[in-house]
Coordinates of N, CA, C and O in Angstrom, one line a residue:
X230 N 0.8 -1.2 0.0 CA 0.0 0.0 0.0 C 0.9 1.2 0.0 O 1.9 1.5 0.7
X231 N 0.4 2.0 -0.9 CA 1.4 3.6 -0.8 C 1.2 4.5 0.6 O 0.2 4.6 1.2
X232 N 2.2 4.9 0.8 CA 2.1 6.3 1.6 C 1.5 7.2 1.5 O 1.2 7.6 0.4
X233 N 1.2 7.7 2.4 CA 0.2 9.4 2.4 C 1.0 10.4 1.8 O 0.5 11.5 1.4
X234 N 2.6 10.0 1.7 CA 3.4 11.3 0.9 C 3.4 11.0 -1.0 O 4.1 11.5 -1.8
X235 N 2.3 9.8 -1.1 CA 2.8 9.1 -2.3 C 1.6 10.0 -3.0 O 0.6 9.4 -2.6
X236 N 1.2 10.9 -3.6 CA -0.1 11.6 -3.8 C -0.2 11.3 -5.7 O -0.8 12.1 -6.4
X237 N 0.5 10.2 -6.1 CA 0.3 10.1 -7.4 C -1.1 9.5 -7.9 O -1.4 8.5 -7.3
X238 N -1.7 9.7 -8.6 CA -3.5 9.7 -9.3 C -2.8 9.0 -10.2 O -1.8 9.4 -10.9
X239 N -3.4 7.5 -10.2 CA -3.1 7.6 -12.1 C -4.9 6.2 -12.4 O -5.8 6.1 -11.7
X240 N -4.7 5.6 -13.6 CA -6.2 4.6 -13.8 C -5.7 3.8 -13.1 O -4.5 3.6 -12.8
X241 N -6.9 2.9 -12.5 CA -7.1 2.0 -11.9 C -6.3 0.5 -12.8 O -5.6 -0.3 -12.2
X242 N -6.7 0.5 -14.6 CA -6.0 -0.2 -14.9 C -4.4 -0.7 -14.7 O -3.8 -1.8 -14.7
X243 N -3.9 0.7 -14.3 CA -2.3 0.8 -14.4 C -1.8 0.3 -12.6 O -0.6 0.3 -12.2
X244 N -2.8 -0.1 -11.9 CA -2.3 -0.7 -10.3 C -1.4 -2.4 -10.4 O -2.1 -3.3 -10.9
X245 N -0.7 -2.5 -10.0 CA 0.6 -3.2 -10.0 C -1.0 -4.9 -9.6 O -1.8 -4.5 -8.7
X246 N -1.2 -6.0 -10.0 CA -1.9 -7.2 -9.3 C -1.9 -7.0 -7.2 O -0.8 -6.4 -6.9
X247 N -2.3 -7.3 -6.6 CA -2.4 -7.6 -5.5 C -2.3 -6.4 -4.4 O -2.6 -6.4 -3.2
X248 N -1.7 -5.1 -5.3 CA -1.8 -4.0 -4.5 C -3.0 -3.1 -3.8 O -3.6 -2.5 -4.7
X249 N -3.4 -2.9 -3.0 CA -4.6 -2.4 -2.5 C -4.7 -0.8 -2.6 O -3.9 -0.2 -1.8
X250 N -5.1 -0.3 -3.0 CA -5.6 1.3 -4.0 C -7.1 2.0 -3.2 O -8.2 1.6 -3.0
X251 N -6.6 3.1 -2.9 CA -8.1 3.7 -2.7 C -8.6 4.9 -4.1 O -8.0 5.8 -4.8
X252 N -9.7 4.5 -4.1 CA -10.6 5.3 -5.4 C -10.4 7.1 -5.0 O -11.1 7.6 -4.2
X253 N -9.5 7.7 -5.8 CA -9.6 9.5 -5.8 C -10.9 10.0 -6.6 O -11.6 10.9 -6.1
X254 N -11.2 9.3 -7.8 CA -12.0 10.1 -8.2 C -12.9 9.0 -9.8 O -12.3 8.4 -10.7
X255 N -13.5 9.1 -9.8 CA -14.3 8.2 -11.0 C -15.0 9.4 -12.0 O -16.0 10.2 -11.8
X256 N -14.2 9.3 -13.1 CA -14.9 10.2 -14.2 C -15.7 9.3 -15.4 O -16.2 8.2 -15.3
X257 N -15.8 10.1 -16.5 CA -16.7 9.6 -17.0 C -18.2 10.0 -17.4 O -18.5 10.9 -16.6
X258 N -19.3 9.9 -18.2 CA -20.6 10.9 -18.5 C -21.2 10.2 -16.8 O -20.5 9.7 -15.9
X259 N -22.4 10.5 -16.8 CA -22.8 11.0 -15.5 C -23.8 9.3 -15.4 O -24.0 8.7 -14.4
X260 N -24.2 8.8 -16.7 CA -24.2 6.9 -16.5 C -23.3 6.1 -16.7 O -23.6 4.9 -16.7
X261 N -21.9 6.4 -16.9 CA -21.1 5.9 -16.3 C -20.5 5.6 -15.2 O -20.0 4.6 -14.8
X262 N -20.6 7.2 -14.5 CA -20.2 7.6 -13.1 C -21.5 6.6 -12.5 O -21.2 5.6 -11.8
X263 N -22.7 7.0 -12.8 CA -23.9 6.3 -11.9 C -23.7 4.8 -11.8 O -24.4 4.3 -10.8
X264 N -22.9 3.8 -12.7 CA -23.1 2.8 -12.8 C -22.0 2.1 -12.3 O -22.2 1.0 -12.0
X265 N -20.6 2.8 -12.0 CA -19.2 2.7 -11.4 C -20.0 2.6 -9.6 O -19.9 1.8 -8.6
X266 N -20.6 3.8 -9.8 CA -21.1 4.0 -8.2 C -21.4 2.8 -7.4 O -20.9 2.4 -6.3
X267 N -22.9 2.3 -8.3 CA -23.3 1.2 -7.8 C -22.6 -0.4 -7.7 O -23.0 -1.4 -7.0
X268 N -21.6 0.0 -8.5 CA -20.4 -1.0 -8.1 C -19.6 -1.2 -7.0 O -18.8 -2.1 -6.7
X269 N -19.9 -0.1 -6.4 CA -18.8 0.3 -5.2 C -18.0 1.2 -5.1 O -17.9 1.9 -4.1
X270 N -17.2 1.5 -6.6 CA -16.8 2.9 -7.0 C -16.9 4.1 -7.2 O -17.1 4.8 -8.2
X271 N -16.5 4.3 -5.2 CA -16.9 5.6 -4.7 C -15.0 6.4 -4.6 O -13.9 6.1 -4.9
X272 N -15.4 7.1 -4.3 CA -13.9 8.0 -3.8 C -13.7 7.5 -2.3 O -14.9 7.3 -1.9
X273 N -13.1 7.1 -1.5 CA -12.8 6.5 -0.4 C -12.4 5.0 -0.4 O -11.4 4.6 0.2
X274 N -13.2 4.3 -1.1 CA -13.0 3.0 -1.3 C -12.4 2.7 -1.5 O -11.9 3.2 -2.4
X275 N -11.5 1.2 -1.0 CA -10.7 0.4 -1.1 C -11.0 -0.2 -2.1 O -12.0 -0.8 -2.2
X276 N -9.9 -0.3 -3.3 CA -10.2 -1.3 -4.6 C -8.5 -2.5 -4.5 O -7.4 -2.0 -4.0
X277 N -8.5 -3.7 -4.9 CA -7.2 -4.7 -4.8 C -7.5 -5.3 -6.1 O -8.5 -6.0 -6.2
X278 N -6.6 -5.1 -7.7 CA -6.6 -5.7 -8.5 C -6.0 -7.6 -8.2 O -4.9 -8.1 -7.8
X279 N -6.9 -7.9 -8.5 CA -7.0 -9.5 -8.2 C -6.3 -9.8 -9.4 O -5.0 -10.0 -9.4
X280 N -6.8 -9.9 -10.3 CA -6.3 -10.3 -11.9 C -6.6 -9.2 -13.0 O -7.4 -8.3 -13.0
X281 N -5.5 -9.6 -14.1 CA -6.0 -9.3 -15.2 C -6.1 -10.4 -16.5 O -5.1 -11.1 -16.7
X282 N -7.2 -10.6 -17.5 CA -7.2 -11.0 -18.3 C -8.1 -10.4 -19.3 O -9.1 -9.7 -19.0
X283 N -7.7 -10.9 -21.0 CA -8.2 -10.7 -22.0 C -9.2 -9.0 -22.2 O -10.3 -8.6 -22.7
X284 N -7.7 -8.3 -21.1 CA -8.6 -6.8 -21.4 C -9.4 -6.5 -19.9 O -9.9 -5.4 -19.5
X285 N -9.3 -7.1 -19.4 CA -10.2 -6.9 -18.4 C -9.8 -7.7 -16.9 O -9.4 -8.8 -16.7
X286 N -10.3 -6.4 -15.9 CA -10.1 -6.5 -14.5 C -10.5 -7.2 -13.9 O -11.7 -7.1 -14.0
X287 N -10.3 -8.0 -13.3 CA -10.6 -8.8 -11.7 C -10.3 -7.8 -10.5 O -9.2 -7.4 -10.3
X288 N -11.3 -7.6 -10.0 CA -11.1 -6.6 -8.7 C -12.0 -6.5 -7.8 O -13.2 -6.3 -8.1
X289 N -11.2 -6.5 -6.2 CA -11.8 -7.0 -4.9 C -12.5 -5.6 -4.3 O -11.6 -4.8 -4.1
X290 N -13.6 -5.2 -4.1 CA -14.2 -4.1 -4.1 C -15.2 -4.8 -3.1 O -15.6 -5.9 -3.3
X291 N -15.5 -3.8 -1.7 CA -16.5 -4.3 -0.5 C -16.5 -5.8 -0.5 O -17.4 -6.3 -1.2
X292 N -15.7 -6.7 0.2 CA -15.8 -7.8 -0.3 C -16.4 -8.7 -1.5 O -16.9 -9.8 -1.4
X293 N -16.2 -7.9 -2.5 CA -17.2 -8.7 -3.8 C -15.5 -9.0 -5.1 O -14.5 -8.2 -5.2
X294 N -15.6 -9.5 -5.5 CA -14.8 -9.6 -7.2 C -15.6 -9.2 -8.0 O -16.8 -9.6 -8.0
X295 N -15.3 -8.5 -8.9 CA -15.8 -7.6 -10.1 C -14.6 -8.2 -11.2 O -13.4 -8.5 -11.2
X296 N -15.8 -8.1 -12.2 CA -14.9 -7.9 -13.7 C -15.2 -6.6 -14.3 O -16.4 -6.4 -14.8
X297 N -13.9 -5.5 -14.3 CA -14.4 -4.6 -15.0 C -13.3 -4.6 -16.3 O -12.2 -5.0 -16.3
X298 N -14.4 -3.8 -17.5 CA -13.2 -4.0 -18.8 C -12.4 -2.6 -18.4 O -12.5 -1.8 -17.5
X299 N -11.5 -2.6 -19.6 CA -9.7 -2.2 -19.6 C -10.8 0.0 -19.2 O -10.6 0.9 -18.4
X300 N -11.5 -0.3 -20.2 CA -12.0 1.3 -20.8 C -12.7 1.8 -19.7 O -12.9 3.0 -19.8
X301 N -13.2 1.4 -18.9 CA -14.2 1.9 -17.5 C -12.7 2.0 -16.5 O -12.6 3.1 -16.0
X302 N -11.7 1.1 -16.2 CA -10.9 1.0 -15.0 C -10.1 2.5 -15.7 O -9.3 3.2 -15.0
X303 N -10.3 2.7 -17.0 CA -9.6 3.8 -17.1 C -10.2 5.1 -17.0 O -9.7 6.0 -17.7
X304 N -11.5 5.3 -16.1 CA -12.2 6.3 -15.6 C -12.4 6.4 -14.1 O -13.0 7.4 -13.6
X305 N -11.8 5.1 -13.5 CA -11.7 5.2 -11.9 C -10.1 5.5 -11.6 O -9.2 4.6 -11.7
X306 N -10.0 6.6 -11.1 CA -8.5 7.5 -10.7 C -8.3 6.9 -9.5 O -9.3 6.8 -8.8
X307 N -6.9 6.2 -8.9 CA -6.6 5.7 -8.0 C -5.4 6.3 -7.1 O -5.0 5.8 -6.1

Protein backbone atom coordinates (compact mmCIF):
# COMPACT_ATOMS: atom_id res chain seq x y z
CA UNK A 1 0.00 0.00 0.00
CA UNK A 2 1.42 3.56 -0.81
CA UNK A 3 2.11 6.30 1.65
CA UNK A 4 0.16 9.43 2.45
CA UNK A 5 3.42 11.32 0.94
CA UNK A 6 2.84 9.12 -2.32
CA UNK A 7 -0.09 11.58 -3.83
CA UNK A 8 0.30 10.09 -7.44
CA UNK A 9 -3.55 9.66 -9.31
CA UNK A 10 -3.07 7.57 -12.07
CA UNK A 11 -6.16 4.60 -13.84
CA UNK A 12 -7.08 1.98 -11.88
CA UNK A 13 -6.02 -0.15 -14.93
CA UNK A 14 -2.28 0.83 -14.36
CA UNK A 15 -2.29 -0.67 -10.32
CA UNK A 16 0.57 -3.21 -9.97
CA UNK A 17 -1.92 -7.15 -9.31
CA UNK A 18 -2.43 -7.60 -5.46
CA UNK A 19 -1.80 -3.95 -4.54
CA UNK A 20 -4.59 -2.35 -2.47
CA UNK A 21 -5.62 1.26 -4.01
CA UNK A 22 -8.08 3.75 -2.67
CA UNK A 23 -10.62 5.30 -5.39
CA UNK A 24 -9.57 9.50 -5.81
CA UNK A 25 -11.98 10.06 -8.18
CA UNK A 26 -14.29 8.20 -11.03
CA UNK A 27 -14.88 10.23 -14.20
CA UNK A 28 -16.72 9.64 -17.00
CA UNK A 29 -20.57 10.89 -18.47
CA UNK A 30 -22.78 11.04 -15.51
CA UNK A 31 -24.17 6.95 -16.54
CA UNK A 32 -21.05 5.89 -16.28
CA UNK A 33 -20.18 7.59 -13.05
CA UNK A 34 -23.87 6.34 -11.86
CA UNK A 35 -23.06 2.77 -12.84
CA UNK A 36 -19.24 2.65 -11.44
CA UNK A 37 -21.15 3.98 -8.22
CA UNK A 38 -23.25 1.23 -7.80
CA UNK A 39 -20.39 -1.00 -8.13
CA UNK A 40 -18.76 0.27 -5.19
CA UNK A 41 -16.82 2.90 -6.96
CA UNK A 42 -16.89 5.60 -4.72
CA UNK A 43 -13.91 8.03 -3.84
CA UNK A 44 -12.79 6.50 -0.37
CA UNK A 45 -12.97 2.98 -1.27
CA UNK A 46 -10.66 0.41 -1.13
CA UNK A 47 -10.15 -1.31 -4.59
CA UNK A 48 -7.25 -4.68 -4.75
CA UNK A 49 -6.63 -5.68 -8.54
CA UNK A 50 -7.00 -9.50 -8.15
CA UNK A 51 -6.31 -10.28 -11.95
CA UNK A 52 -5.95 -9.31 -15.15
CA UNK A 53 -7.23 -10.95 -18.32
CA UNK A 54 -8.19 -10.68 -21.95
CA UNK A 55 -8.62 -6.76 -21.38
CA UNK A 56 -10.20 -6.85 -18.43
CA UNK A 57 -10.14 -6.47 -14.48
CA UNK A 58 -10.62 -8.82 -11.68
CA UNK A 59 -11.07 -6.62 -8.72
CA UNK A 60 -11.76 -7.04 -4.91
CA UNK A 61 -14.25 -4.10 -4.14
CA UNK A 62 -16.47 -4.30 -0.52
CA UNK A 63 -15.81 -7.77 -0.29
CA UNK A 64 -17.22 -8.66 -3.84
CA UNK A 65 -14.84 -9.58 -7.21
CA UNK A 66 -15.82 -7.57 -10.11
CA UNK A 67 -14.86 -7.94 -13.66
CA UNK A 68 -14.43 -4.63 -15.05
CA UNK A 69 -13.18 -3.99 -18.77
CA UNK A 70 -9.72 -2.18 -19.59
CA UNK A 71 -12.03 1.27 -20.83
CA UNK A 72 -14.18 1.93 -17.50
CA UNK A 73 -10.86 1.01 -14.96
CA UNK A 74 -9.55 3.77 -17.06
CA UNK A 75 -12.25 6.26 -15.64
CA UNK A 76 -11.70 5.16 -11.94
CA UNK A 77 -8.50 7.51 -10.73
CA UNK A 78 -6.55 5.71 -7.98
Amino acid sequence: MRTEQEVTVMPLCMTPMGEKVVVKKVGGNPEVRQHLEKLGFVPGSEVTVMNEASGSLIVNIKESRIAIGRDMAMKIMV
